[in-house]
Amino acid sequence: MRLLVCGGAGFIGSTFARQRLREHGDEVTVLDKLTYAGREESLQDLVGDPGFRFIRGAIEDPDAVAGAIDAARPDAIVNFAAETHVDRSIAEPDAFVATHALGTYVLLEAARAHRGTSRSGGRAGEHGLRYVQVSTDEVYGSIEQGTFTEESPLAPSSPYSATKAGADLLVQSYFHTYRLPALICRGSNNYGPYQYPEKLIPLMILNALHGDSLPVYGDGMQVRNWIHSTDFAAAIGHVLEHGREGEVYNAGGPDEEANMTVVRRIVELTGASDSQIEHVTDRPGHDRRYSLSSEKVRALGWSPRVRFSEGLEQTVAWYRDNRWWWEPIRSGEYRAYYERQYGRALS
Ligand code: NAD
Ligand code: DAU
């Protein structure tokens, strides 16, 4: 297949691009704006592969999107492009609205205009160019007990999740109104290599390795459903190839853990000290627990392979061994962000 992967210079998009190119023989064109979270370094092992192409551009820019479609002549568009950090959405929601609402709209319009032009006639579907929207369990809001299914109502809590939910509704409207062959895949909390260190796991790993404090929001008893990024990327590929048009598929990880358990395990794995753990002011509107049922995507033949205990150990090892990837981040824009967010400097 020929794929246009929007937001492919980010954490999960780069994992997906690598997986599709190396394990499925797809041709991959990445379209990415290169925001603070987008890093060409995360794709550097793919550069030079004849099946790979990188284009810098924003999904809310119709000319950039049209140019990327002309270059890629895709059978499918997979949209990872997003602002993804809940804390940033609370401080500055503007970019979240622009990328999730306007950006998704521009992509859907482009997909609609090019639906009949894919080279293979849409091997994965019947109607030509397929569209897969990558989404999140956060659109369902928080759940104290039980798990969310695809039928659960949308009840987002933050500007991040509300704008992601809005994008999902727009995607569904393009299926219902225009019969655009669109699908949605909603994932739970991802972890693994190449994740920007504003998110819990890489932030705690790097702070632990540097002797900095480990800032736990509130009581640290919030629960997340962890999925390794290679497993989520595989679920998205599965939905792309085998999913039914117009449908939503949840992809949750095999393990749920309280934040404090995750942080204590990182302390052990890095040889840091418990005294580095510091309880700080809670995130406003903080969701207490996420939990996803993945029965529907499992019925398509997907299941997660990486258990959290083993995946976390590998992730700590990856950050320990790949200074080249994170060192420029810790000395750049991230330092100013960190000071604003936590009211203290990094070492
Ligand atoms: P990320 O922040 O690491 O990467 C986002 C990428 O999108 C970056 O490369 C960035 O440059 C690019 N981008 C942002 N705005 C853009 C725009 N307007 N035009 C083009 N490119 C743009 O994010 P991630 O964690 O890899 O998440 C990818 C997708 O998966 C998102 O849609 C997110 O909502 C979803 N998701 C993430 C998780 C998670 O735990 N990280 C879980 C479930 C779903
Ligand atoms: O559930 C999927 C979502 O997971 C994705 O859609 C989002 O893009 C992704 O950012 C993630 O959202 P969370 O808010 O769950 O992830 P984050 O890593 O920011 O926080 C995980 C938990 O850890 C959450 O309960 C808040 C807490 N936390 C986070 C940070 C950054 C802390 O206690 N301290 C911190 O410094």
XYZ file of C-alpha atoms and ligand atoms in Angstrom:
427
model
C 0.000 0.000 0.000
C 0.974 3.630 -0.409
C 0.405 5.548 2.809
C 0.298 9.220 3.669
C 1.149 9.342 7.380
C 0.273 12.738 8.880
C 2.125 13.520 12.102
C 4.629 10.760 11.312
C 7.569 12.573 12.960
C 5.963 12.157 16.388
C 6.216 9.317 18.890
C 3.576 6.875 17.604
C 3.527 8.083 13.980
C 7.264 7.378 13.559
C 6.777 3.927 15.119
C 3.932 3.248 12.678
C 5.948 4.527 9.665
C 8.872 2.227 10.586
C 6.583 -0.763 11.116
C 4.705 -0.311 7.817
C 7.872 0.241 5.777
C 9.943 -2.553 7.344
C 7.365 -5.207 8.223
C 4.671 -4.658 5.574
C 6.605 -3.309 2.576
C 4.380 -0.246 2.301
C 5.491 3.017 0.704
C 5.328 5.740 3.333
C 5.131 9.508 2.881
C 5.214 11.465 6.134
C 3.581 14.907 6.261
C 4.501 16.704 9.483
C 4.545 20.329 10.639
C 7.488 19.647 12.985
C 6.040 21.314 16.052
C 8.126 21.141 19.244
C 7.076 17.456 19.466
C 7.883 16.518 15.856
C 11.424 15.267 15.342
C 13.078 14.232 12.088
C 15.600 12.396 14.295
C 12.864 9.856 15.065
C 12.781 8.912 11.373
C 16.491 9.127 10.604
C 16.925 5.360 10.188
C 14.298 5.438 7.391
C 15.902 8.235 5.368
C 17.412 6.860 2.148
C 14.944 3.969 1.939
C 13.360 4.228 -1.553
C 9.924 3.616 -0.019
C 10.196 6.585 2.338
C 9.590 10.303 1.818
C 9.343 13.215 4.278
C 7.415 16.426 3.602
C 7.264 19.294 6.061
C 3.792 20.857 6.200
C 0.700 21.431 8.331
C -2.530 19.458 7.976
C -4.522 22.693 8.280
C -2.771 24.027 5.158
C -4.778 22.847 2.097
C -1.854 23.495 -0.297
C 0.561 21.445 1.797
C -1.964 18.602 2.014
C -2.703 18.690 -1.739
C 1.044 18.672 -2.493
C 1.598 15.700 -0.198
C -1.260 13.761 -1.814
C 0.125 14.514 -5.292
C 3.552 13.255 -4.211
C 2.341 10.192 -2.306
C -0.643 9.126 -4.470
C -1.840 7.264 -1.376
C -4.197 4.334 -0.981
C -4.784 5.552 2.566
C -4.279 8.564 4.805
C -3.505 7.799 8.447
C -3.792 10.874 10.641
C -1.631 11.001 13.777
C -1.078 14.779 13.576
C -2.145 16.356 16.858
C -1.205 18.414 19.846
C -1.017 15.669 22.457
C -0.137 16.984 25.903
C -3.073 17.546 28.279
C -1.146 20.045 30.469
C -0.291 22.195 27.429
C -3.961 22.102 26.360
C -4.932 23.526 29.762
C -2.361 26.338 29.526
C -2.733 27.171 25.802
C -5.634 25.491 23.975
C -5.362 27.446 20.655
C -3.162 25.016 18.738
C -5.366 22.112 19.842
C -8.403 23.692 18.216
C -6.502 24.614 15.051
C -4.927 21.198 14.495
C -7.756 18.932 15.630
C -10.721 20.861 14.214
C -9.398 22.725 11.179
C -6.581 20.264 10.394
C -8.878 17.230 10.447
C -11.411 19.091 8.291
C -8.765 19.978 5.669
C -7.567 16.355 5.543
C -11.108 15.002 5.214
C -11.875 17.405 2.381
C -8.666 16.371 0.606
C -9.513 12.689 1.110
C -12.982 13.326 -0.317
C -11.539 15.114 -3.362
C -9.039 12.299 -4.018
C -11.183 9.314 -3.100
C -11.174 7.911 -6.626
C -7.517 8.527 -7.440
C -5.635 5.911 -5.413
C -3.340 3.784 -7.561
C -4.514 0.345 -6.424
C -8.167 1.357 -6.222
C -7.986 0.934 -2.437
C -6.803 -2.608 -1.747
C -7.941 -2.297 1.853
C -11.411 -1.076 0.984
C -13.972 -0.949 -1.771
C -14.161 2.775 -2.392
C -10.625 3.933 -3.006
C -8.649 6.124 -0.637
C -9.206 5.099 2.999
C -8.939 7.491 5.926
C -7.906 6.373 9.412
C -8.135 8.845 12.293
C -5.901 8.063 15.260
C -7.749 8.921 18.443
C -7.650 8.385 22.170
C -9.471 6.763 25.101
C -9.608 10.253 26.671
C -12.650 11.097 24.504
C -14.726 8.856 26.830
C -13.596 10.728 29.961
C -12.806 9.071 33.274
C -14.221 5.723 34.508
C -14.094 4.609 38.167
C -14.948 0.950 37.485
C -15.367 -1.247 34.403
C -14.118 -0.456 30.896
C -15.184 1.741 28.006
C -16.441 0.138 24.802
C -16.918 1.795 21.419
C -20.572 2.363 22.419
C -19.707 4.410 25.517
C -20.782 8.066 25.322
C -18.166 10.715 24.633
C -17.491 12.812 27.771
C -14.113 14.508 27.341
C -12.633 16.515 30.225
C -9.796 18.672 28.844
C -9.355 20.943 25.828
C -7.106 18.174 24.440
C -9.722 15.426 24.684
C -12.636 17.699 23.746
C -10.974 18.745 20.485
C -9.994 15.114 19.761
C -13.644 14.110 20.319
C -14.743 16.897 17.970
C -12.371 15.604 15.297
C -13.789 12.072 15.731
C -17.350 13.359 15.251
C -16.306 15.215 12.103
C -14.706 12.023 10.720
C -17.905 10.089 11.423
C -19.978 12.779 9.705
C -17.879 12.363 6.534
C -18.685 8.661 6.515
C -22.403 9.195 7.105
C -22.834 12.147 4.758
C -20.341 11.517 1.959
C -19.658 7.764 2.414
C -15.968 8.598 2.806
C -14.337 5.264 3.767
C -13.203 6.490 7.154
C -12.347 4.592 10.353
C -11.255 5.617 13.851
C -8.807 3.834 16.153
C -8.742 4.957 19.819
C -5.737 4.004 21.916
C -4.957 3.997 25.614
C -1.785 5.501 27.179
C 1.246 4.685 25.018
C 4.846 4.323 26.158
C 8.074 3.253 24.448
C 11.070 4.750 22.579
C 10.925 8.241 20.998
C 8.268 9.676 23.368
C 8.730 13.361 24.145
C 9.777 13.758 27.804
C 6.813 15.921 28.830
C 4.767 12.692 29.257
C 4.816 10.748 32.544
C 7.115 7.827 31.705
C 9.954 9.521 29.761
C 9.807 12.549 32.084
C 10.250 10.335 35.143
C 13.008 8.263 33.501
C 15.094 11.294 32.509
C 14.533 13.102 35.823
C 15.460 9.932 37.700
C 18.666 9.552 35.661
C 19.584 13.208 36.285
C 18.836 13.232 40.039
C 15.966 15.711 39.507
C 12.728 15.496 41.488
C 9.905 13.226 40.269
C 6.741 15.393 40.261
C 3.667 13.258 41.009
C 0.332 15.060 40.556
C -1.934 14.879 43.634
C -1.987 11.513 45.425
C -0.574 9.635 42.396
C -3.372 7.050 42.559
C -4.721 7.863 39.084
C -4.808 4.751 36.909
C -3.744 4.483 33.270
C -4.107 1.553 30.824
C -0.601 1.215 29.342
C 0.047 0.019 25.780
C 3.448 -0.244 24.104
C 3.693 2.010 21.029
C 4.566 -0.948 18.754
C 1.328 -2.655 19.848
C -0.781 0.458 19.220
C 0.895 0.984 15.827
C 0.069 -2.639 14.946
C -3.565 -2.127 16.016
C -3.844 0.912 13.731
C -2.357 -1.112 10.859
C -4.872 -3.858 11.587
C -7.782 -1.425 11.524
C -6.438 0.051 8.291
C -6.278 -3.361 6.609
C -9.212 -5.226 8.148
C -11.540 -2.698 9.772
C -15.040 -1.920 8.537
C -15.585 1.517 7.093
C -17.494 3.885 9.380
C -16.515 1.950 12.512
C -14.606 2.859 15.672
C -12.067 0.422 17.184
C -10.595 0.729 20.691
C -7.061 -0.554 21.310
C -6.150 -0.778 24.982
C -3.032 -2.211 26.593
C -2.873 -5.392 28.679
C -2.045 -3.696 32.004
C -3.470 -0.959 34.224
C -1.239 0.712 36.805
C -1.514 3.570 39.286
C 0.946 6.396 38.575
C 2.731 5.854 41.910
C 3.410 2.212 40.990
C 4.887 3.301 37.652
C 7.085 5.957 39.278
C 8.346 3.579 42.002
C 9.247 0.986 39.344
C 11.168 3.645 37.378
C 13.051 4.555 40.564
C 14.060 0.881 40.934
C 15.027 0.435 37.271
C 17.171 3.584 37.175
C 18.784 3.151 40.600
C 17.334 6.517 41.678
C 16.107 7.278 45.187
C 12.550 7.311 46.609
C 13.437 10.677 48.147
C 13.307 12.166 44.608
C 9.511 11.554 44.524
C 7.617 14.783 45.224
C 3.829 15.221 45.333
C 2.923 18.453 43.513
C -0.318 20.342 42.803
C -2.801 18.202 40.888
C -3.703 18.791 37.223
C -7.027 20.729 36.967
C -9.879 18.415 35.916
C -7.554 15.398 36.225
C -9.184 12.164 34.953
C -8.924 9.473 37.655
C -8.903 6.301 35.584
C -8.882 5.172 31.955
C -9.734 1.639 30.860
C -10.498 0.364 27.375
C -12.115 -2.808 26.145
C -10.440 -3.994 22.913
C -12.739 -6.903 22.051
C -13.726 -5.449 18.688
C -10.177 -5.050 17.355
C -9.177 -8.383 18.913
C -11.945 -9.952 16.816
C -10.074 -8.641 13.745
C -7.032 -10.679 14.849
C -4.969 -8.118 16.809
C -3.736 -8.545 20.351
C -1.067 -6.682 22.344
C 2.277 -8.484 22.685
C 4.188 -6.439 25.245
C 3.372 -6.673 28.961
C 3.984 -3.479 30.885
C 6.691 -4.825 33.248
C 8.886 -5.979 30.367
C 8.084 -2.978 28.117
C 8.927 -0.489 30.867
C 12.290 -2.144 31.494
C 13.089 -1.967 27.745
C 11.958 1.659 27.614
C 14.220 2.663 30.512
C 17.117 0.902 28.721
C 16.301 2.736 25.458
C 16.437 6.168 27.125
C 19.642 5.214 28.954
C 21.251 4.149 25.631
C 19.941 6.943 23.368
C 21.204 10.216 24.793
C 21.620 11.548 21.223
C 17.836 11.557 20.889
C 16.820 13.331 24.116
C 19.850 15.475 24.982
C 18.951 18.271 22.502
C 15.407 18.322 23.934
C 16.525 18.751 27.531
C 18.644 21.726 26.558
C 16.034 23.505 24.352
C 12.411 24.850 24.481
C 11.604 22.054 26.896
C 13.555 23.704 29.732
C 11.386 26.834 29.557
C 8.224 24.708 29.343
C 9.352 22.696 32.366
C 10.001 25.813 34.443
C 6.555 27.217 33.615
C 4.797 23.913 34.307
C 6.596 22.860 37.495
C 7.894 26.200 38.819
C 11.430 24.872 39.096
C 14.451 24.375 36.858
C 15.914 21.090 35.651
C 19.456 20.217 36.711
P 3.351 13.457 19.442
O 3.046 14.721 20.173
O 4.577 12.699 19.811
O 3.445 13.743 17.880
C 2.511 14.542 17.197
C 3.082 14.799 15.806
O 2.123 15.564 15.065
C 4.385 15.616 15.826
O 5.310 15.066 14.933
C 3.932 17.001 15.382
O 4.968 17.738 14.730
C 2.802 16.652 14.432
N 1.835 17.751 14.277
C 1.232 18.469 15.260
N 0.408 19.379 14.731
C 0.484 19.228 13.378
C -0.155 19.856 12.284
N -1.019 20.856 12.490
N 0.137 19.438 11.041
C 1.022 18.432 10.831
N 1.677 17.811 11.818
C 1.398 18.188 13.090
O 2.041 12.567 19.571
P 1.842 10.998 19.752
O 1.890 10.684 21.183
O 2.697 10.277 18.781
O 0.298 10.877 19.317
C -0.055 10.628 17.953
C -1.557 10.473 17.855
O -1.990 9.405 18.693
C -2.347 11.707 18.308
O -3.428 11.879 17.449
C -2.813 11.348 19.708
O -4.004 12.022 20.029
C -3.012 9.856 19.580
N -2.850 9.089 20.815
C -1.750 9.238 21.599
C -1.608 8.458 22.743
C -0.407 8.579 23.657
O -0.429 8.011 24.741
N 0.652 9.265 23.265
C -2.614 7.542 23.079
C -3.741 7.422 22.250
C -3.841 8.192 21.107
O -4.908 8.010 27.360
C -4.295 8.382 26.156
C -3.634 9.719 26.340
O -2.519 9.497 27.182
C -3.226 10.377 25.044
O -4.359 10.641 24.274
C -2.459 11.662 25.336
O -1.991 12.235 24.121
C -1.292 11.337 26.227
O -0.607 12.530 26.576
C -1.746 10.613 27.484
O -2.491 11.506 28.363
P -2.271 11.494 29.953
O -2.682 12.797 30.482
O -2.836 10.266 30.562
O -0.647 11.328 29.936
P 0.502 12.035 30.790
O 1.762 11.304 30.473
O 0.494 13.519 30.646
O 0.083 11.691 32.276
C -0.094 10.344 32.706
C -0.529 10.381 34.158
O 0.569 10.850 34.955
C -1.674 11.334 34.431
O -2.486 10.790 35.478
C -0.985 12.600 34.934
C 0.229 12.044 35.666
N 1.432 12.910 35.666
C 1.882 13.392 34.488
C 2.997 14.200 34.428
C 3.511 14.749 33.109
C 2.090 13.191 36.866
O 1.690 12.726 37.944
N 3.196 14.000 36.818
C 3.667 14.529 35.663
O 4.680 15.274 35.701
